[in-house]
mmCIF file of C-alpha atoms in Angstrom:
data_model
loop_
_atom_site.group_PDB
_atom_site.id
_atom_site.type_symbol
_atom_site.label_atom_id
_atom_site.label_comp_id
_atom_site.label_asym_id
_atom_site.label_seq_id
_atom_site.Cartn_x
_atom_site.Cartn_y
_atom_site.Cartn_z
ATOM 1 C CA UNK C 1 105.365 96.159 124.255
ATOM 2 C CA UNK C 2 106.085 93.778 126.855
ATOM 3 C CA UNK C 3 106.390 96.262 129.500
ATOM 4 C CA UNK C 4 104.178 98.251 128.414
ATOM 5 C CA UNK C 5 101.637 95.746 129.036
ATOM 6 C CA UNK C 6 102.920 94.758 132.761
ATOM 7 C CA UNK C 7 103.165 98.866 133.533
ATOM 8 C CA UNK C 8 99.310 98.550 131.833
ATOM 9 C CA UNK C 9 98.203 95.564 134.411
ATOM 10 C CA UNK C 10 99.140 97.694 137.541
ATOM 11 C CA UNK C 11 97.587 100.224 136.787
ATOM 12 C CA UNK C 12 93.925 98.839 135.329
ATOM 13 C CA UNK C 13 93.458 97.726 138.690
ATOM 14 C CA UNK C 14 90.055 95.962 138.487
ATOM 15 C CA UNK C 15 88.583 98.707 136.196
ATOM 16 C CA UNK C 16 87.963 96.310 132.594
ATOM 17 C CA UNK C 17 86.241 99.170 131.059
ATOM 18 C CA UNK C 18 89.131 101.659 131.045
ATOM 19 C CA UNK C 19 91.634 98.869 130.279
ATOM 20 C CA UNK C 20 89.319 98.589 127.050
ATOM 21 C CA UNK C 21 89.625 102.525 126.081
ATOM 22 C CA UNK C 22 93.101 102.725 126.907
ATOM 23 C CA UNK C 23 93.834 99.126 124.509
ATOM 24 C CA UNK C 24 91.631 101.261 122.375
ATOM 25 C CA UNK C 25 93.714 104.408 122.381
ATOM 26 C CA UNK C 26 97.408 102.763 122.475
ATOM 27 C CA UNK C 27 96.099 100.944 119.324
ATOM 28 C CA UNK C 28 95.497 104.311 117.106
ATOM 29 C CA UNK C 29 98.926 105.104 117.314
ATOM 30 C CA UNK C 30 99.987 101.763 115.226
ATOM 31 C CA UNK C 31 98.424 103.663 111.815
ATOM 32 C CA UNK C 32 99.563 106.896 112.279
ATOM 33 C CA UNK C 33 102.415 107.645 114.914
ATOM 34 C CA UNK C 34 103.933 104.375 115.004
ATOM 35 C CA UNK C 35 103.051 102.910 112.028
ATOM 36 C CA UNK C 36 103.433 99.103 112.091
ATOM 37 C CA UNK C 37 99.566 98.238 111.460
ATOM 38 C CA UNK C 38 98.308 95.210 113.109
ATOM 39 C CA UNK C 39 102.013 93.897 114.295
ATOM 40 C CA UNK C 40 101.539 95.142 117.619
ATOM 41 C CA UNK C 41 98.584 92.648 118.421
ATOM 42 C CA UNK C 42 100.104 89.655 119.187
ATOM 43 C CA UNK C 43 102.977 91.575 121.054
ATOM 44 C CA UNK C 44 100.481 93.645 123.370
ATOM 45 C CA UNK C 45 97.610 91.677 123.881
ATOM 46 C CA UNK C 46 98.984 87.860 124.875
ATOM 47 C CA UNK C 47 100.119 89.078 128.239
ATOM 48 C CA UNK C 48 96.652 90.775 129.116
ATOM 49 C CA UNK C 49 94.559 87.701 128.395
ATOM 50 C CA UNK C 50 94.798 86.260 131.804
ATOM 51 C CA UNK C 51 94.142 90.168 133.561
ATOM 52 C CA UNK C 52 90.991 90.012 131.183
ATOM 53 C CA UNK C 53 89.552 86.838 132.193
ATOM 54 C CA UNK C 54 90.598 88.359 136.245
ATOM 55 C CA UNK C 55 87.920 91.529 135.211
ATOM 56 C CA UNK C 56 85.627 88.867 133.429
ATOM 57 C CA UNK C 57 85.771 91.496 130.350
ATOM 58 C CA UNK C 58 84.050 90.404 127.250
ATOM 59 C CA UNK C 59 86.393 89.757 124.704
ATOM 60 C CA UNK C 60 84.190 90.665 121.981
ATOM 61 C CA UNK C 61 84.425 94.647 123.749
ATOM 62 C CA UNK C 62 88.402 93.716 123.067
ATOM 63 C CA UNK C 63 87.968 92.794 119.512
ATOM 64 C CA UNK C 64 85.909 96.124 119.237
ATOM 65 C CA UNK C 65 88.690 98.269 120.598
ATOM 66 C CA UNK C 66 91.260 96.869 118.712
ATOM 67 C CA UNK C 67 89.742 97.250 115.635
ATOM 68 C CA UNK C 68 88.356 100.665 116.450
ATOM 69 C CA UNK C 69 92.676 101.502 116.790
ATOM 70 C CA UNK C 70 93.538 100.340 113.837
ATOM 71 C CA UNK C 71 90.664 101.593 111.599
ATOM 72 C CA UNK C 72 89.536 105.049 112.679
ATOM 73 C CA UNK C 73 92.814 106.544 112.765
ATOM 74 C CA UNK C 74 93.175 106.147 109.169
ATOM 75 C CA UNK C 75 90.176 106.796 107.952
ATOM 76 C CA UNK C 76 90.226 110.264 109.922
ATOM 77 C CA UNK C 77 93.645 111.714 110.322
ATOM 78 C CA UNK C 78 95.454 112.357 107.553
ATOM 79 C CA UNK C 79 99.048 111.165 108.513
ATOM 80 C CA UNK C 80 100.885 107.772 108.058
ATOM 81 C CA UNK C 81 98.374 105.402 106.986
ATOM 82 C CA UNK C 82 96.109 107.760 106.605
ATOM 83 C CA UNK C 83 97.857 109.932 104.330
ATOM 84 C CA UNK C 84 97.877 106.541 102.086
ATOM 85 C CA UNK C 85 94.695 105.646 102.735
ATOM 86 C CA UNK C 86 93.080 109.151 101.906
ATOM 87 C CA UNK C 87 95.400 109.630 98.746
ATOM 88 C CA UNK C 88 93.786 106.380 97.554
ATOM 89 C CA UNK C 89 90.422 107.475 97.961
ATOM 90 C CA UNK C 90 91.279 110.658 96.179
ATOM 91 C CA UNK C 91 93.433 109.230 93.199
ATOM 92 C CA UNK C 92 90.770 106.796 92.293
ATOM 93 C CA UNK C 93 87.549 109.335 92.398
ATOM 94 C CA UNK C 94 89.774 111.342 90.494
ATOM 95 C CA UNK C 95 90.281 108.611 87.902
ATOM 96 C CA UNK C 96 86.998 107.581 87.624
ATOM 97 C CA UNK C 97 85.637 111.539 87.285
ATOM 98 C CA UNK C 98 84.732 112.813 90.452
ATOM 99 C CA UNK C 99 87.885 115.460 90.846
ATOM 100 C CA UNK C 100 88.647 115.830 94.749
ATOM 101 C CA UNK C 101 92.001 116.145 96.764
ATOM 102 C CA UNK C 102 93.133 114.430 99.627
ATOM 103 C CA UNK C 103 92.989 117.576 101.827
ATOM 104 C CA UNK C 104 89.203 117.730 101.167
ATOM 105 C CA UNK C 105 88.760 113.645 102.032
ATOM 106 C CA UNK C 106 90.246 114.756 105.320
ATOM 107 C CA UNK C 107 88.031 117.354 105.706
ATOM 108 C CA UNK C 108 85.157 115.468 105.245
ATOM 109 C CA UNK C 109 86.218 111.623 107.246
ATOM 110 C CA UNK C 110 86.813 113.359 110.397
ATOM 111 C CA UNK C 111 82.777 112.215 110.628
ATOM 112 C CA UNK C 112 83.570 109.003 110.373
ATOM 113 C CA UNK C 113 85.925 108.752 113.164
ATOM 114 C CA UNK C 114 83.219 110.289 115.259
ATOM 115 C CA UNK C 115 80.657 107.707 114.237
ATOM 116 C CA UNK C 116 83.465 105.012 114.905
ATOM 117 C CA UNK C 117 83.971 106.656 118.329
ATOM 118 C CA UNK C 118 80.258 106.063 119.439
ATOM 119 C CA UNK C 119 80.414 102.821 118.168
ATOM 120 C CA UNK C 120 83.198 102.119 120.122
ATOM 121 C CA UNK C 121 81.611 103.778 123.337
ATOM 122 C CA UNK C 122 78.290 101.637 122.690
ATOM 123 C CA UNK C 123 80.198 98.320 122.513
ATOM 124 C CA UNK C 124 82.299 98.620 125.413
ATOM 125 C CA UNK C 125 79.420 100.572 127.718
ATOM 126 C CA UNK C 126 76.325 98.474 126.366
ATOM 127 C CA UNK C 127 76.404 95.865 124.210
ATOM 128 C CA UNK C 128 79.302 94.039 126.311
ATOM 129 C CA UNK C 129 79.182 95.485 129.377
ATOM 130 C CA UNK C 130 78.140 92.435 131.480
ATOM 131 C CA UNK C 131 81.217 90.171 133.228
ATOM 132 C CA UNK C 132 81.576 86.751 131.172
ATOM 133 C CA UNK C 133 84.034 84.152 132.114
ATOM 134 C CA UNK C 134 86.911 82.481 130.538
ATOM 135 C CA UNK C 135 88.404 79.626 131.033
ATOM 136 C CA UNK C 136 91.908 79.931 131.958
ATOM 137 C CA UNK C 137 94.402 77.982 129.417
ATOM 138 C CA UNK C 138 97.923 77.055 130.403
ATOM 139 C CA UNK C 139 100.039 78.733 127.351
ATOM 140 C CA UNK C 140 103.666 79.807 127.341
ATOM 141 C CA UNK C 141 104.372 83.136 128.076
ATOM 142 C CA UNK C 142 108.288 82.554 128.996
ATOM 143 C CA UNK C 143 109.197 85.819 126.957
ATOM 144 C CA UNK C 144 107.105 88.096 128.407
ATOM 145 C CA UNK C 145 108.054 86.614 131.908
ATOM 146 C CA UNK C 146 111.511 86.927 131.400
ATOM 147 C CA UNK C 147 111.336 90.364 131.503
ATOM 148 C CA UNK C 148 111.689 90.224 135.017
ATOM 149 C CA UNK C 149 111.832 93.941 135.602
ATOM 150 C CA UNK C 150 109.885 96.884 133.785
ATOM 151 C CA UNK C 151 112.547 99.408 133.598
ATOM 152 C CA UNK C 152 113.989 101.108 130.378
ATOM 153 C CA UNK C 153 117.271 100.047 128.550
ATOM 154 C CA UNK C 154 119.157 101.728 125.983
ATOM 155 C CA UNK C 155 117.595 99.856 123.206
ATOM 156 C CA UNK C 156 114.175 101.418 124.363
ATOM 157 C CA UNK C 157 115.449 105.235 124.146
ATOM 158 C CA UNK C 158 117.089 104.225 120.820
ATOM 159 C CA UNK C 159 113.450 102.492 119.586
ATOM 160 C CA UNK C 160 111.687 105.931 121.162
ATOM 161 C CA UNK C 161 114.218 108.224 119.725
ATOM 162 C CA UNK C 162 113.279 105.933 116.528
ATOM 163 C CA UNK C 163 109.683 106.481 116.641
ATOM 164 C CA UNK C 164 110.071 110.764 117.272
ATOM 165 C CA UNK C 165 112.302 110.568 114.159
ATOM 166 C CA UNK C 166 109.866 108.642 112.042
ATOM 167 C CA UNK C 167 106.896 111.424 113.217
ATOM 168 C CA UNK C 168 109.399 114.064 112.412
ATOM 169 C CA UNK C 169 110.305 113.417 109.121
ATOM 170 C CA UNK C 170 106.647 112.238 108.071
ATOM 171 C CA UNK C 171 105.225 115.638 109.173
ATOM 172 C CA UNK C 172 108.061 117.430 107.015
ATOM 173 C CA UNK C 173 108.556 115.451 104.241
ATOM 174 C CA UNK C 174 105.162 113.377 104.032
ATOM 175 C CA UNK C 175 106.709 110.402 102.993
ATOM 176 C CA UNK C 176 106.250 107.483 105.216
ATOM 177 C CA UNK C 177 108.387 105.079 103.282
ATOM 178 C CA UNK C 178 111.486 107.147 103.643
ATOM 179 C CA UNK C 179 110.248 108.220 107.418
ATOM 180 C CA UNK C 180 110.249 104.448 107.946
ATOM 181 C CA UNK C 181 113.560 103.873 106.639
ATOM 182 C CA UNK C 182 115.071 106.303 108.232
ATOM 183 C CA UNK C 183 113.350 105.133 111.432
ATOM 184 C CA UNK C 184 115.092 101.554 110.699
ATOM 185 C CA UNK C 185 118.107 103.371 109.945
ATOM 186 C CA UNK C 186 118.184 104.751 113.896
ATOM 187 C CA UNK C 187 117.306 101.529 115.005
ATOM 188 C CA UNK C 188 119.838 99.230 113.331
ATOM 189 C CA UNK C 189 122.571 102.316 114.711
ATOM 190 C CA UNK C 190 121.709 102.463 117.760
ATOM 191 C CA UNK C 191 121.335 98.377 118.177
ATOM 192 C CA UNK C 192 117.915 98.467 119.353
ATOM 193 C CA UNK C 193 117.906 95.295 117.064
ATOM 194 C CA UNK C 194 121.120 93.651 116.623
ATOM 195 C CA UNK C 195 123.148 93.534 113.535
ATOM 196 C CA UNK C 196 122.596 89.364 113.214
ATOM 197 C CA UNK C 197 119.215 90.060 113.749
ATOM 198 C CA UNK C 198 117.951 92.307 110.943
ATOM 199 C CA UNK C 199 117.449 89.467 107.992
ATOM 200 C CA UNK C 200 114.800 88.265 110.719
ATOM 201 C CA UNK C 201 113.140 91.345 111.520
ATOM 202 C CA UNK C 202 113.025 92.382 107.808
ATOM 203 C CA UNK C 203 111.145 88.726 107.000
ATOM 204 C CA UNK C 204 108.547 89.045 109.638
ATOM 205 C CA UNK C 205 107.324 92.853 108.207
ATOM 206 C CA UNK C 206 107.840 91.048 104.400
ATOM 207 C CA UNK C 207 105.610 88.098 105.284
ATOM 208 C CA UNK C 208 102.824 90.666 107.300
ATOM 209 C CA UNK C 209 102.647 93.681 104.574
ATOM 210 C CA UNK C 210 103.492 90.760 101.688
ATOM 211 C CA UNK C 211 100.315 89.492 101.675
ATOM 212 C CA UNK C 212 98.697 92.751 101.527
ATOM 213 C CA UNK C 213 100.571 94.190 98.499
ATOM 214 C CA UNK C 214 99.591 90.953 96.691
ATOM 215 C CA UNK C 215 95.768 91.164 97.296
ATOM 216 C CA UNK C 216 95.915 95.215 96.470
ATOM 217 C CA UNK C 217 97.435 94.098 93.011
ATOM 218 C CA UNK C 218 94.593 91.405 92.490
ATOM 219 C CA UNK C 219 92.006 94.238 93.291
ATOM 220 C CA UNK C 220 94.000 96.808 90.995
ATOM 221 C CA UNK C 221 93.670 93.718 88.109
ATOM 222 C CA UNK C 222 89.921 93.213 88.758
ATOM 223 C CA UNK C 223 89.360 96.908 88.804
ATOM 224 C CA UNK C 224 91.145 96.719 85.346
ATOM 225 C CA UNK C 225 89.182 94.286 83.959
ATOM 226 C CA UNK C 226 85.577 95.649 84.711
ATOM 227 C CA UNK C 227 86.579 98.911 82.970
ATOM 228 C CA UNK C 228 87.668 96.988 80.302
ATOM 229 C CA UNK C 229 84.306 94.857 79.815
ATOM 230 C CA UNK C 230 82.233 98.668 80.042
ATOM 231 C CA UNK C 231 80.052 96.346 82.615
ATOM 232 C CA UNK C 232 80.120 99.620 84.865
ATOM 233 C CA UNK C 233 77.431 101.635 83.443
ATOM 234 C CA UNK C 234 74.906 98.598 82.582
ATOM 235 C CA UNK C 235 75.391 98.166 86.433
ATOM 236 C CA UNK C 236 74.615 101.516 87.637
ATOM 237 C CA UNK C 237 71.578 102.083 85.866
ATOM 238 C CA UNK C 238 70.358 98.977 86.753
ATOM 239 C CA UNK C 239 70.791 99.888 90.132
ATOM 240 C CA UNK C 240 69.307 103.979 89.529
ATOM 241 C CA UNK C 241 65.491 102.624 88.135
ATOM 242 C CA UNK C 242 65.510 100.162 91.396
ATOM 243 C CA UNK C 243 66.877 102.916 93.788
ATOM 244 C CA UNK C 244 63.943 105.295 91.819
ATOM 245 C CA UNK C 245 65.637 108.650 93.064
ATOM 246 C CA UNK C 246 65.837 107.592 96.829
ATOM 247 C CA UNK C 247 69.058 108.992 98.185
ATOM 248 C CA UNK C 248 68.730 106.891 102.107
ATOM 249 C CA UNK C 249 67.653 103.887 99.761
ATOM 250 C CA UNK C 250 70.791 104.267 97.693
ATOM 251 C CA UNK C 251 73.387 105.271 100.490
ATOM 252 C CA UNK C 252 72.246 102.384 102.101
ATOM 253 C CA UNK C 253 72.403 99.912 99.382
ATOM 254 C CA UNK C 254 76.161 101.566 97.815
ATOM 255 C CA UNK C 255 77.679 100.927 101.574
ATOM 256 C CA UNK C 256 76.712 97.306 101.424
ATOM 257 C CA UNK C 257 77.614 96.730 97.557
ATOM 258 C CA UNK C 258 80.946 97.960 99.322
ATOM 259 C CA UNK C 259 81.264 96.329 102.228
ATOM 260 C CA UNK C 260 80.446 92.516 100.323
ATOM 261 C CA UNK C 261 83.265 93.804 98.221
ATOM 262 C CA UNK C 262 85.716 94.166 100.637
ATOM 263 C CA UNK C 263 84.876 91.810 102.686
ATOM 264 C CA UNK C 264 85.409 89.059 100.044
ATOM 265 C CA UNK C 265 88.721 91.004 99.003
ATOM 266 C CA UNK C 266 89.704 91.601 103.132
ATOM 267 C CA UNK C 267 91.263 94.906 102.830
ATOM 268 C CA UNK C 268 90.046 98.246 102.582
ATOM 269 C CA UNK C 269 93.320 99.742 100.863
ATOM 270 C CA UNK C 270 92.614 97.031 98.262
ATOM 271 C CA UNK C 271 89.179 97.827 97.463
ATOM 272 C CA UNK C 272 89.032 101.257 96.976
ATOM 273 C CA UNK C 273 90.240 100.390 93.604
ATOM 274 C CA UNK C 274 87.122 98.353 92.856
ATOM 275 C CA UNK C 275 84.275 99.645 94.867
ATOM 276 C CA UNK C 276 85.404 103.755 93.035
ATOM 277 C CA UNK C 277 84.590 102.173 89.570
ATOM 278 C CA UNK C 278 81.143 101.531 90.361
ATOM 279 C CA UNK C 279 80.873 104.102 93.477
ATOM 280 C CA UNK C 280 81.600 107.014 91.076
ATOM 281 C CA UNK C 281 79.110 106.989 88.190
ATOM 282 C CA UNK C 282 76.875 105.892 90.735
ATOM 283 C CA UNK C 283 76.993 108.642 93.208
ATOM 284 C CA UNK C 284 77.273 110.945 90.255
ATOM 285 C CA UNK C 285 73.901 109.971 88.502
ATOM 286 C CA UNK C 286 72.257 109.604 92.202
ATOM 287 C CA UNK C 287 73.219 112.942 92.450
ATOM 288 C CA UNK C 288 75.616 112.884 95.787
ATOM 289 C CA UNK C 289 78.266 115.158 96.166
ATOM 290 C CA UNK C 290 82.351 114.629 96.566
ATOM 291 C CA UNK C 291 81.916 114.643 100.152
ATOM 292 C CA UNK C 292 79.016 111.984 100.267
ATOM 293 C CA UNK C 293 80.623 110.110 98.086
ATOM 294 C CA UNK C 294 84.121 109.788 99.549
ATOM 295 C CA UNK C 295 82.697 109.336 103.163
ATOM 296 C CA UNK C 296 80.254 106.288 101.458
ATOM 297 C CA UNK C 297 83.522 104.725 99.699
ATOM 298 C CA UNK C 298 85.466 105.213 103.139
ATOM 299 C CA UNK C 299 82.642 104.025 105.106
ATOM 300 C CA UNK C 300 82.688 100.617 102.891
ATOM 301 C CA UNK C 301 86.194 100.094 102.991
ATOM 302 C CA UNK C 302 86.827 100.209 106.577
ATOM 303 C CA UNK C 303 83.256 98.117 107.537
ATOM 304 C CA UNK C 304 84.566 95.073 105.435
ATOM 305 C CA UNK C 305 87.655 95.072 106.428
ATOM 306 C CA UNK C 306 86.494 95.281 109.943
ATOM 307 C CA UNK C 307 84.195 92.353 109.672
ATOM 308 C CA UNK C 308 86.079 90.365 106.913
ATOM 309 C CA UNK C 309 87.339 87.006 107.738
ATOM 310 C CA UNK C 310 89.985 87.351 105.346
ATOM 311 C CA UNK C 311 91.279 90.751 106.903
ATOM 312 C CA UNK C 312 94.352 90.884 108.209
ATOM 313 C CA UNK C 313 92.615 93.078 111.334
#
């Protein structure tokens, strides 16, 4: 990542906006061609802080790109992440009786990438177009000067040959957790990572995706519960006789039950669980169809966790 940001600072030149797009479009391969989430953030970005404040680029147009890479891509393409993402989405509508399959989710999110794409185009091209400086902090970036030249070792064929591997095997088998083993398994061979290294490498991805399987079991709980306490359906048709019938009224209103949801919870894995057990009967007795209602729970989802101070994004 290191050199792939120095090879990224000759080229940019002076041009902030493409250095945006192309942050933008590295970052969509960390869900579903490389999947390793958010851990490539503070690898990639560190060393183009000072190049940004050089272009005067608006770091709020960096936040949007970087969060535009690591949410669209699974909540339109239907591999890695995705694939877990989507089957979520599809498991839980099926659960709570609204039957669909996680083929048809795909077919019908590919919208929402589009809408994220404008969004993206819009914050970048308009809203923070304009220069705005930075004041330049002294901070330690020994590691990524000690790479003093930019040129490929063995352990970066062995980490690329990794990465084709991981793509391979998802694509035939459509299991990520064995693709990523496997992956590892190259890795650990081929001493990209050395063998007195791997306890360390194995804690940092523990501590990152830790936290994340513990809030997705407090959300599966709380899902759980309100079943349990048949609160659901005294809750929807309060909310039908308020809506009165009005479909715009009640999209509008189920995205932002949604996205309060998941932004207290901070992930949009986690809530799908919670927001499907009122989404469903709601949707259903508003009338919207599969489609609507798995792009309004998507939709949700990824908003919160986009905005959510407790996401890990």
């Amino acid at each position: 990542a290191d050199i792939l940001a120095k090879k990224l600072s000759k080229i940019m030149g002076g041009k902030g906006k493409v250095m945006l797009l192309i942050i933008a479009f590295i970052s969509c391969f960390s869900q579903n061609l490389i999947p390793v989430h958010i851990a490539f953030i503070p690898i990639l970005v560190p060393p183009l802080l000072s190049l940004m404040n050089e272009m005067k680029i608006d770091r709020r147009g960096a936040a949007c790109a970087l969060a535009f890479g690591v949410k669209a891509p699974y909540i339109s393409i239907p591999f890695g992440f995705g694939a877990i993402f989507m089957g979520i989405i599809a498991d839980n509508m099926t659960t709570n009786g609204m039957e669909i399959t996680v083929g048809e989710v795909a077919k019908y999110n590919w919208l929402l990438g589009a809408c994220m794409l404008v969004g993206l185009l819009l914050a970048v091209f308009v809203t923070y177009r304009k220069p705005r400086e930075y004041k330049n902090l002294t901070v330690n970036t020994s590691e990524s000067d000690a790479i003093a030249s930019d040129k490929l070792t063995m352990a970066h064929y062995v980490t690329i040959l990794a990465i084709i591997v991981v793509v391979v095997v998802e694509s035939k088998i459509g299991l990520l957790s064995l693709s990523a083993t496997i992956g590892l398994l190259v890795m650990f061979i081929g001493q990209a990572i050395k063998w007195n290294e791997i306890d360390k490498q194995f804690e940092g991805g523990v501590k990152i995706m830790g936290l994340i399987a513990i809030i997705m079991l407090v959300a599966g709980g709380y899902a759980d519960v309100m079943k349990a306490t048949n609160s659901v359906d005294a809750l929807v048709q309060a909310a039908v006789s308020i809506m009165g019938g009005n479909k715009i009224i009640a999209a509008t209103v189920i995205t932002l039950i949604g996205l309060l949801v998941t932004m207290g919870i901070g992930s949009s894995f986690s809530t799908v669980p919670v927001v499907a057990i009122i989404y469903v009967p709601l949707c259903q007795a508003m009338g919207f169809s599969p489609a609507a209602t798995a792009i309004l729970m998507s939709a949700a989802a990824a908003l919160g966790d986009a905005g959510s101070p407790a996401s890990d994004t």
